[in-house]
Amino acid sequence: MTRNHGTPSTGSTADGPGGSSPPPASGAGPAGPGTDPAGEAVERHTIDRVPETERHGRVRDLFTMWFGTNIAPLPLVTGAMAVQVFHQSFWSAVLAVIVGQLAGGVFMALHSAQGPQLGIPQMIQSRAQFGTVGALVIVVVAAGMYIAFFASNIVLAGQSLHGLAPAVPTNGGIVLGALGSAFICLVGYRLIHSLNKLATVVLGVGVVAGLGVVVVNGLPGDFFTRGGFTFAGWLASVSLSALWQLAFAPYVSDYSRYLPATVPTARTFWATYWGSCLGSSLSFLAGTVVALAAPVEDAQASFASAAGGFGPVLLGLFLFSVVNHNALNLYGASLSLITIWQTFRVGWTPRLAARVAVSGLVLAGAMAIALGMSRDFVANFVNLVNMLLIVLVPWTAINLIDFYLVHRGRYHLGDLFRADGGRYGRFNRVALSVYALGILVQVPFVSTELYTGPLVARLGGADLSWLIGLAVTAPLYYLWARRSGTEQTATAPAGHPAPRPATAPGTPVAPGSPEAAAHGSGLPDPAGHTPAGQS
């Protein structure tokens, strides 16, 4: 594991030594026009590759990005579930939170390290594993996840605003919170990072201060003896904590892709890992403390109530937090839906206008969902996260094994934007088969309100589905991909040229060659060759 995320930038900016060069930064190529310099406030890139000339930022920005993002009401509510839903004692819940966060954070941070090396969104990179059309399975799942989390968060925004100003109904707060997140999303990458730098300090101090007030005001005499320990409940709490990190896997490289490609992979990993694990652990543990100290269903309101006079300050901070945090969900949903549309409109390079239009559609749909789910939020959210666990685990296993062990960070990025998928094809039968199998093997071990697998009773009710999914999917994909040959695993269209050794970028190619044919098709040549007689 250490060798993988400590690997020197094997990820070359595109394919690395011996691979193809980055796609050209032109309006016709996937890198898009160079109209988004580092100093511009409003982000203009969407799913295209960020050119080297526009890379900016520092690795430590990833720490504040993920620490600030995770100081929010939703992880606080999720942390409270160890007590409210799984009936664990304080120390049992604390151990479950720490184990789950540290375990799940590994996978999340490994995804983050992909961003600077490739400069493209996570869902576009998934085309290298599943094919340009096959990846739609994953993109649709990710889009659904983003929309569900966006809806969940604006419910909390509505509750926070109603708590601060009772004259504002919760549904009115939901609408206002959604509009605030939409503004942040539309401005884009730079504002999201800037707000999370502020959130790291303001929200971190605020939550610690709030916990201090709760303790000073006095914990119940039986605080440490409330609840108990059951292995099934503890393991379910670990799973919930790990899933919180795993659910960020489709997000993270979207916020590291603007960093220079020369950034060491290990530094990207550790900045993301500790930022996310520490931030979410603080929120989860705050939820645990509050659920035991003031056992009511609404952990956010309970925290504000237990903090006494500091409560209104907490509600104000929570409102800022959820609006800020939720911009990531709207941003990710818009990129995912644009990716789906671009799959069928090859050659289209979407820009700011496309992101605005798609974000508006997501905003309207998510608000409708939120207004319908607010009455039974906790139950709906538990069901949501358990179902996400099933479909995210095999994807993250395949994506990470492919990046770190099979291709070692070297991809022909131009092919990811081709109509036929180039060497990655339209469908990768190996990856899709392993992905489906990775979901199926979890089914007997799933324990949710919607479905309970046949083997759950023998395990005392514990949900081991995510562990089974990882244990089966990761080695199976690695062995199958290596045996099939990484270039042969894709189902390429008939007549597609066989993989060829790449020559140096910019080398003239002969007319009629495969390289010249690729150029003449209007598609970006994966190797960045210049056909003879053309510039």
CSV table of C-alpha atoms in Angstrom, one decimal, residues 133-510:
chain,number,residue,atom,x,y,z
A,133,VAL,CA,-20.2,3.9,-22.8
A,134,GLY,CA,-19.7,1.3,-20.1
A,135,ALA,CA,-18.6,4.0,-17.7
A,136,LEU,CA,-22.2,5.4,-17.8
A,137,VAL,CA,-23.2,2.8,-15.3
A,138,ILE,CA,-20.9,4.4,-12.8
A,139,VAL,CA,-21.6,7.9,-13.8
A,140,VAL,CA,-25.3,7.4,-13.3
A,141,VAL,CA,-24.7,6.0,-9.9
A,142,ALA,CA,-22.5,8.9,-9.0
A,143,ALA,CA,-25.0,11.4,-10.3
A,144,GLY,CA,-27.7,9.8,-8.2
A,145,MET,CA,-25.5,9.9,-5.1
A,146,TYR,CA,-24.7,13.6,-5.6
A,147,ILE,CA,-28.3,14.5,-6.0
A,148,ALA,CA,-29.4,12.4,-2.9
A,149,PHE,CA,-26.7,14.0,-0.7
A,150,PHE,CA,-27.6,17.5,-2.0
A,151,ALA,CA,-31.2,16.9,-1.1
A,152,SER,CA,-30.2,15.6,2.3
A,153,ASN,CA,-28.1,18.6,3.0
A,154,ILE,CA,-30.6,21.2,2.1
A,155,VAL,CA,-33.1,19.6,4.5
A,156,LEU,CA,-30.5,20.4,7.2
A,157,ALA,CA,-30.0,23.9,5.9
A,158,GLY,CA,-33.7,24.4,6.2
A,159,GLN,CA,-33.8,23.1,9.7
A,160,SER,CA,-30.8,25.4,10.7
A,161,LEU,CA,-32.4,28.5,9.3
A,162,HIS,CA,-35.7,27.7,10.9
A,163,GLY,CA,-33.9,27.3,14.3
A,164,LEU,CA,-32.2,30.6,13.9
A,165,ALA,CA,-35.3,32.4,12.6
A,166,PRO,CA,-38.5,30.5,13.6
A,167,ALA,CA,-40.5,32.8,11.3
A,168,VAL,CA,-38.8,31.2,8.3
A,169,PRO,CA,-40.5,27.8,7.7
A,170,THR,CA,-38.2,24.8,7.1
A,171,ASN,CA,-39.3,24.5,3.5
A,172,GLY,CA,-38.4,28.1,2.9
A,173,GLY,CA,-35.0,27.5,4.5
A,174,ILE,CA,-34.6,24.5,2.1
A,175,VAL,CA,-35.0,26.7,-0.9
A,176,LEU,CA,-32.7,29.5,0.4
A,177,GLY,CA,-30.0,27.0,1.3
A,178,ALA,CA,-30.2,25.4,-2.1
A,179,LEU,CA,-29.8,28.8,-3.8
A,180,GLY,CA,-26.8,29.6,-1.7
A,181,SER,CA,-25.1,26.3,-2.7
A,182,ALA,CA,-25.9,27.0,-6.3
A,183,PHE,CA,-24.1,30.3,-6.3
A,184,ILE,CA,-20.9,28.7,-4.8
A,185,CYS,CA,-21.1,25.9,-7.4
A,186,LEU,CA,-21.5,28.2,-10.3
A,187,VAL,CA,-18.5,30.3,-9.3
A,188,GLY,CA,-16.6,27.0,-9.0
A,189,TYR,CA,-13.3,25.6,-8.0
A,190,ARG,CA,-11.5,28.6,-6.5
A,191,LEU,CA,-14.4,29.8,-4.3
A,192,ILE,CA,-15.0,26.3,-3.1
A,193,HIS,CA,-11.4,26.0,-1.9
A,194,SER,CA,-11.4,29.5,-0.4
A,195,LEU,CA,-14.6,28.9,1.6
A,196,ASN,CA,-13.2,25.6,3.0
A,197,LYS,CA,-10.1,27.4,4.2
A,198,LEU,CA,-12.4,29.7,6.2
A,199,ALA,CA,-14.5,26.8,7.3
A,200,THR,CA,-11.5,24.8,8.7
A,201,VAL,CA,-10.9,27.6,11.2
A,202,VAL,CA,-14.4,28.9,11.9
A,203,LEU,CA,-16.2,25.6,12.0
A,204,GLY,CA,-13.5,23.6,13.7
A,205,VAL,CA,-13.2,26.1,16.5
A,206,GLY,CA,-17.0,26.4,16.7
A,207,VAL,CA,-17.7,22.7,17.0
A,208,VAL,CA,-14.9,22.3,19.7
A,209,ALA,CA,-16.3,25.3,21.6
A,210,GLY,CA,-19.8,23.9,21.4
A,211,LEU,CA,-18.7,20.5,22.8
A,212,GLY,CA,-16.8,22.4,25.5
A,213,VAL,CA,-20.0,24.2,26.5
A,214,VAL,CA,-22.0,20.9,26.5
A,215,VAL,CA,-19.4,19.3,28.8
A,216,VAL,CA,-19.2,22.4,31.1
A,217,ASN,CA,-23.0,22.5,31.4
A,218,GLY,CA,-22.9,19.0,32.7
A,219,LEU,CA,-23.3,15.5,31.1
A,220,PRO,CA,-25.9,13.2,32.4
A,221,GLY,CA,-24.8,11.0,35.3
A,222,ASP,CA,-25.2,7.8,33.2
A,223,PHE,CA,-23.5,9.3,30.1
A,224,PHE,CA,-20.8,6.6,29.9
A,225,THR,CA,-23.2,3.7,30.7
A,226,ARG,CA,-25.9,4.5,28.2
A,227,GLY,CA,-26.2,2.1,25.3
A,228,GLY,CA,-24.0,-0.9,25.2
A,229,PHE,CA,-21.9,-3.1,22.9
A,230,THR,CA,-23.1,-5.6,20.3
A,231,PHE,CA,-20.7,-6.8,17.6
A,232,ALA,CA,-23.4,-6.4,14.9
A,233,GLY,CA,-24.2,-2.8,16.0
A,234,TRP,CA,-20.5,-1.9,16.4
A,235,LEU,CA,-19.7,-3.3,12.9
A,236,ALA,CA,-22.6,-1.5,11.4
A,237,SER,CA,-21.3,1.7,13.0
A,238,VAL,CA,-17.8,1.0,11.5
A,239,SER,CA,-19.4,0.5,8.1
A,240,LEU,CA,-21.4,3.7,8.3
A,241,SER,CA,-18.2,5.6,9.3
A,242,ALA,CA,-16.2,4.0,6.5
A,243,LEU,CA,-18.9,4.6,4.0
A,244,TRP,CA,-18.8,8.3,4.8
A,245,GLN,CA,-15.2,8.3,3.4
A,246,LEU,CA,-15.9,5.9,0.6
A,247,ALA,CA,-18.8,8.1,-0.6
A,248,PHE,CA,-16.3,10.9,-1.2
A,249,ALA,CA,-14.3,8.7,-3.7
A,250,PRO,CA,-16.1,10.1,-6.8
A,251,TYR,CA,-15.6,13.7,-5.5
A,252,VAL,CA,-12.0,14.0,-4.5
A,253,SER,CA,-9.9,14.2,-7.7
A,254,ASP,CA,-12.3,16.9,-9.0
A,255,TYR,CA,-10.7,19.2,-6.4
A,256,SER,CA,-7.1,18.1,-6.9
A,257,ARG,CA,-7.0,18.2,-10.7
A,258,TYR,CA,-5.9,21.8,-10.8
A,259,LEU,CA,-2.7,21.1,-8.9
A,260,PRO,CA,0.5,20.9,-10.9
A,261,ALA,CA,1.3,17.4,-12.2
A,262,THR,CA,4.7,17.6,-10.5
A,263,VAL,CA,3.1,17.4,-7.0
A,264,PRO,CA,4.3,14.1,-5.4
A,265,THR,CA,1.5,11.5,-5.1
A,266,ALA,CA,2.3,10.8,-1.5
A,267,ARG,CA,1.8,14.4,-0.4
A,268,THR,CA,-1.5,14.6,-2.2
A,269,PHE,CA,-2.6,11.4,-0.4
A,270,TRP,CA,-1.6,12.5,3.1
A,271,ALA,CA,-3.0,16.0,2.9
A,272,THR,CA,-6.4,14.6,1.7
A,273,TYR,CA,-6.4,11.7,4.1
A,274,TRP,CA,-5.7,13.6,7.4
A,275,GLY,CA,-7.9,16.5,6.4
A,276,SER,CA,-10.9,14.3,5.7
A,277,CYS,CA,-10.4,11.8,8.6
A,278,LEU,CA,-9.8,14.5,11.2
A,279,GLY,CA,-12.7,16.7,10.0
A,280,SER,CA,-15.2,13.9,9.7
A,281,SER,CA,-14.1,12.3,13.0
A,282,LEU,CA,-14.7,15.5,14.9
A,283,SER,CA,-18.2,15.8,13.4
A,284,PHE,CA,-19.0,12.1,14.0
A,285,LEU,CA,-17.8,12.3,17.6
A,286,ALA,CA,-19.7,15.5,18.3
A,287,GLY,CA,-22.9,13.7,17.0
A,288,THR,CA,-22.2,10.8,19.3
A,289,VAL,CA,-21.7,13.0,22.4
A,290,VAL,CA,-24.8,15.0,21.7
A,291,ALA,CA,-27.0,11.9,21.0
A,292,LEU,CA,-26.0,10.5,24.4
A,293,ALA,CA,-26.2,13.8,26.3
A,294,ALA,CA,-29.6,14.9,24.9
A,295,PRO,CA,-31.2,11.8,23.3
A,296,VAL,CA,-33.6,13.3,20.7
A,297,GLU,CA,-33.9,12.3,17.1
A,298,ASP,CA,-32.7,15.7,15.6
A,299,ALA,CA,-29.0,15.6,16.6
A,300,GLN,CA,-28.3,19.1,15.1
A,301,ALA,CA,-31.1,20.7,17.1
A,302,SER,CA,-30.0,18.7,20.2
A,303,PHE,CA,-26.5,20.0,19.9
A,304,ALA,CA,-27.7,23.6,19.7
A,305,SER,CA,-30.0,23.1,22.7
A,306,ALA,CA,-27.4,21.4,24.8
A,307,ALA,CA,-24.9,24.3,24.1
A,308,GLY,CA,-27.3,26.7,25.8
A,309,GLY,CA,-26.5,30.4,24.9
A,310,PHE,CA,-23.9,29.2,22.3
A,311,GLY,CA,-26.7,27.3,20.5
A,312,PRO,CA,-27.7,30.1,18.1
A,313,VAL,CA,-24.0,30.5,17.1
A,314,LEU,CA,-23.8,26.8,16.3
A,315,LEU,CA,-26.9,27.0,14.2
A,316,GLY,CA,-25.5,29.9,12.2
A,317,LEU,CA,-22.2,28.0,11.7
A,318,PHE,CA,-24.2,24.9,10.6
A,319,LEU,CA,-26.1,27.0,8.1
A,320,PHE,CA,-22.9,28.3,6.6
A,321,SER,CA,-21.4,24.8,6.7
A,322,VAL,CA,-24.2,23.0,4.9
A,323,VAL,CA,-24.5,25.6,2.2
A,324,ASN,CA,-20.8,25.5,1.6
A,325,HIS,CA,-20.6,21.7,1.8
A,326,ASN,CA,-23.5,21.2,-0.5
A,327,ALA,CA,-21.9,23.1,-3.3
A,328,LEU,CA,-19.7,20.0,-3.8
A,329,ASN,CA,-22.7,17.9,-4.4
A,330,LEU,CA,-24.2,20.2,-7.0
A,331,TYR,CA,-20.8,20.6,-8.7
A,332,GLY,CA,-20.3,16.9,-8.9
A,333,ALA,CA,-23.9,16.2,-10.1
A,334,SER,CA,-23.5,18.8,-12.9
A,335,LEU,CA,-20.1,17.3,-14.0
A,336,SER,CA,-21.6,13.8,-14.0
A,337,LEU,CA,-24.7,14.8,-16.0
A,338,ILE,CA,-22.5,16.7,-18.5
A,339,THR,CA,-20.3,13.6,-18.8
A,340,ILE,CA,-23.4,11.5,-19.7
A,341,TRP,CA,-24.4,14.0,-22.3
A,342,GLN,CA,-20.9,14.4,-23.8
A,343,THR,CA,-20.7,10.6,-24.2
A,344,PHE,CA,-23.2,10.9,-27.0
A,345,ARG,CA,-22.0,14.3,-28.3
A,346,VAL,CA,-18.3,13.6,-28.9
A,347,GLY,CA,-16.4,16.7,-29.9
A,348,TRP,CA,-18.6,18.9,-27.7
A,349,THR,CA,-16.5,20.8,-25.1
A,350,PRO,CA,-19.0,22.1,-22.5
A,351,ARG,CA,-18.2,25.3,-20.7
A,352,LEU,CA,-19.7,27.6,-18.1
A,353,ALA,CA,-23.1,27.9,-19.8
A,354,ALA,CA,-23.5,24.2,-19.8
A,355,ARG,CA,-22.6,24.0,-16.1
A,356,VAL,CA,-25.1,26.7,-15.3
A,357,ALA,CA,-27.9,25.0,-17.3
A,358,VAL,CA,-27.3,21.6,-15.8
A,359,SER,CA,-26.9,22.9,-12.3
A,360,GLY,CA,-30.3,24.6,-12.6
A,361,LEU,CA,-31.9,21.3,-13.5
A,362,VAL,CA,-30.3,19.5,-10.6
A,363,LEU,CA,-31.2,22.3,-8.3
A,364,ALA,CA,-34.9,22.0,-9.2
A,365,GLY,CA,-35.0,18.2,-8.9
A,366,ALA,CA,-33.1,18.1,-5.6
A,367,MET,CA,-35.3,20.7,-4.0
A,368,ALA,CA,-38.4,18.7,-5.0
A,369,ILE,CA,-36.8,15.6,-3.4
A,370,ALA,CA,-35.8,17.5,-0.2
A,371,LEU,CA,-39.3,18.9,0.3
A,372,GLY,CA,-40.7,15.4,0.1
A,373,MET,CA,-38.1,13.7,2.4
A,374,SER,CA,-37.9,16.1,5.2
A,375,ARG,CA,-40.5,14.5,7.4
A,376,ASP,CA,-38.6,11.2,7.7
A,377,PHE,CA,-35.1,12.4,7.1
A,378,VAL,CA,-33.1,10.0,9.3
A,379,ALA,CA,-34.8,6.8,8.1
A,380,ASN,CA,-34.4,7.8,4.5
A,381,PHE,CA,-30.8,8.7,4.9
A,382,VAL,CA,-29.9,5.4,6.6
A,383,ASN,CA,-31.4,3.5,3.7
A,384,LEU,CA,-29.6,5.8,1.2
A,385,VAL,CA,-26.1,5.3,2.7
A,386,ASN,CA,-26.5,1.5,3.0
A,387,MET,CA,-27.5,1.2,-0.7
A,388,LEU,CA,-24.6,3.5,-1.7
A,389,LEU,CA,-22.2,1.2,0.1
A,390,ILE,CA,-23.2,-1.7,-2.2
A,391,VAL,CA,-22.6,0.1,-5.5
A,392,LEU,CA,-19.6,2.2,-4.6
A,393,VAL,CA,-17.3,-0.5,-3.2
A,394,PRO,CA,-16.7,-2.5,-6.4
A,395,TRP,CA,-16.2,0.7,-8.4
A,396,THR,CA,-13.6,2.1,-6.1
A,397,ALA,CA,-11.7,-1.2,-6.0
A,398,ILE,CA,-11.6,-1.5,-9.8
A,399,ASN,CA,-10.6,2.2,-10.3
A,400,LEU,CA,-7.8,2.1,-7.8
A,401,ILE,CA,-6.4,-1.3,-8.8
A,402,ASP,CA,-6.4,-0.1,-12.4
A,403,PHE,CA,-4.7,3.2,-11.7
A,404,TYR,CA,-2.0,2.0,-9.3
A,405,LEU,CA,-1.3,-1.6,-10.3
A,406,VAL,CA,-2.5,-2.2,-13.8
A,407,HIS,CA,-1.8,1.0,-15.7
A,408,ARG,CA,0.4,2.7,-13.0
A,409,GLY,CA,-1.1,6.1,-13.7
A,410,ARG,CA,-0.3,6.0,-17.5
A,411,TYR,CA,-3.4,6.6,-19.7
A,412,HIS,CA,-3.9,7.8,-23.3
A,413,LEU,CA,-6.2,10.7,-22.3
A,414,GLY,CA,-7.2,11.6,-25.9
A,415,ASP,CA,-8.9,8.2,-26.2
A,416,LEU,CA,-11.2,9.0,-23.3
A,417,PHE,CA,-12.8,11.6,-25.4
A,418,ARG,CA,-13.1,9.6,-28.6
A,419,ALA,CA,-16.4,8.3,-30.0
A,420,ASP,CA,-15.1,4.8,-30.1
A,421,GLY,CA,-13.1,5.0,-26.9
A,422,GLY,CA,-9.8,4.4,-28.7
A,423,ARG,CA,-7.8,1.6,-27.0
A,424,TYR,CA,-10.3,1.6,-24.1
A,425,GLY,CA,-13.3,0.9,-26.3
A,426,ARG,CA,-16.9,1.6,-25.7
A,427,PHE,CA,-17.4,-1.2,-23.3
A,428,ASN,CA,-14.8,-3.0,-21.1
A,429,ARG,CA,-16.4,-6.4,-20.5
A,430,VAL,CA,-13.9,-7.4,-17.9
A,431,ALA,CA,-14.5,-4.3,-15.7
A,432,LEU,CA,-18.2,-4.4,-16.1
A,433,SER,CA,-18.4,-8.1,-15.3
A,434,VAL,CA,-16.2,-7.8,-12.3
A,435,TYR,CA,-18.2,-4.7,-11.2
A,436,ALA,CA,-21.5,-6.7,-11.5
A,437,LEU,CA,-20.0,-9.6,-9.6
A,438,GLY,CA,-18.7,-7.3,-6.9
A,439,ILE,CA,-22.3,-6.1,-6.3
A,440,LEU,CA,-23.7,-9.6,-6.4
A,441,VAL,CA,-21.3,-11.1,-3.8
A,442,GLN,CA,-22.4,-8.5,-1.3
A,443,VAL,CA,-26.1,-9.3,-1.6
A,444,PRO,CA,-26.1,-12.3,0.9
A,445,PHE,CA,-24.3,-10.1,3.5
A,446,VAL,CA,-26.4,-6.9,3.2
A,447,SER,CA,-28.4,-5.8,6.2
A,448,THR,CA,-30.7,-2.9,5.6
A,449,GLU,CA,-34.3,-2.0,6.2
A,450,LEU,CA,-35.0,-2.5,2.5
A,451,TYR,CA,-33.3,-5.9,2.3
A,452,THR,CA,-31.6,-8.4,4.6
A,453,GLY,CA,-29.3,-11.1,3.0
A,454,PRO,CA,-29.7,-14.8,3.9
A,455,LEU,CA,-26.3,-14.9,5.7
A,456,VAL,CA,-26.8,-11.9,8.0
A,457,ALA,CA,-28.5,-13.9,10.7
A,458,ARG,CA,-25.5,-16.3,11.0
A,459,LEU,CA,-23.3,-13.2,11.5
A,460,GLY,CA,-25.4,-11.9,14.4
A,461,GLY,CA,-26.9,-9.2,12.2
A,462,ALA,CA,-23.6,-7.6,11.2
A,463,ASP,CA,-23.4,-6.1,7.7
A,464,LEU,CA,-20.1,-7.4,6.1
A,465,SER,CA,-21.1,-6.7,2.6
A,466,TRP,CA,-18.6,-3.9,1.9
A,467,LEU,CA,-15.7,-6.0,3.2
A,468,ILE,CA,-16.8,-8.9,1.0
A,469,GLY,CA,-17.1,-6.6,-2.0
A,470,LEU,CA,-13.6,-5.3,-1.5
A,471,ALA,CA,-12.1,-8.7,-0.9
A,472,VAL,CA,-13.6,-10.2,-4.0
A,473,THR,CA,-13.5,-7.3,-6.5
A,474,ALA,CA,-9.9,-6.0,-6.1
A,475,PRO,CA,-8.0,-9.2,-6.6
A,476,LEU,CA,-10.3,-10.5,-9.2
A,477,TYR,CA,-10.1,-7.4,-11.4
A,478,TYR,CA,-6.3,-7.3,-11.0
A,479,LEU,CA,-5.8,-11.0,-12.0
A,480,TRP,CA,-8.3,-10.8,-14.8
A,481,ALA,CA,-7.0,-7.5,-16.2
A,482,ARG,CA,-3.4,-8.7,-16.1
A,483,ARG,CA,-4.3,-12.1,-17.7
A,484,SER,CA,-6.3,-10.4,-20.5
A,485,GLY,CA,-3.7,-7.8,-21.1
A,486,THR,CA,-4.5,-4.2,-20.3
A,487,GLU,CA,-4.9,-3.1,-23.9
A,488,GLN,CA,-7.0,-6.1,-24.9
A,489,THR,CA,-9.6,-5.8,-22.1
A,490,ALA,CA,-11.6,-3.2,-24.0
A,491,THR,CA,-14.1,-4.1,-26.6
A,492,ALA,CA,-12.9,-2.0,-29.4
A,493,PRO,CA,-14.8,-1.3,-32.6
A,494,ALA,CA,-14.0,-3.6,-35.6
A,495,GLY,CA,-11.0,-2.2,-37.5
A,496,HIS,CA,-9.7,-0.1,-34.7
A,497,PRO,CA,-5.9,0.0,-35.0
A,498,ALA,CA,-4.0,-2.2,-32.6
A,499,PRO,CA,-2.1,-0.5,-29.8
A,500,ARG,CA,1.3,0.8,-31.0
A,501,PRO,CA,4.5,1.9,-29.3
A,502,ALA,CA,4.2,5.7,-28.9
A,503,THR,CA,6.8,7.9,-30.5
A,504,ALA,CA,7.9,11.2,-29.1
A,505,PRO,CA,5.3,13.9,-29.1
A,506,GLY,CA,5.3,16.2,-32.1
A,507,THR,CA,7.0,13.6,-34.3
A,508,PRO,CA,5.7,13.8,-37.9
A,509,VAL,CA,3.8,10.8,-39.1
A,510,ALA,CA,3.3,9.4,-42.5
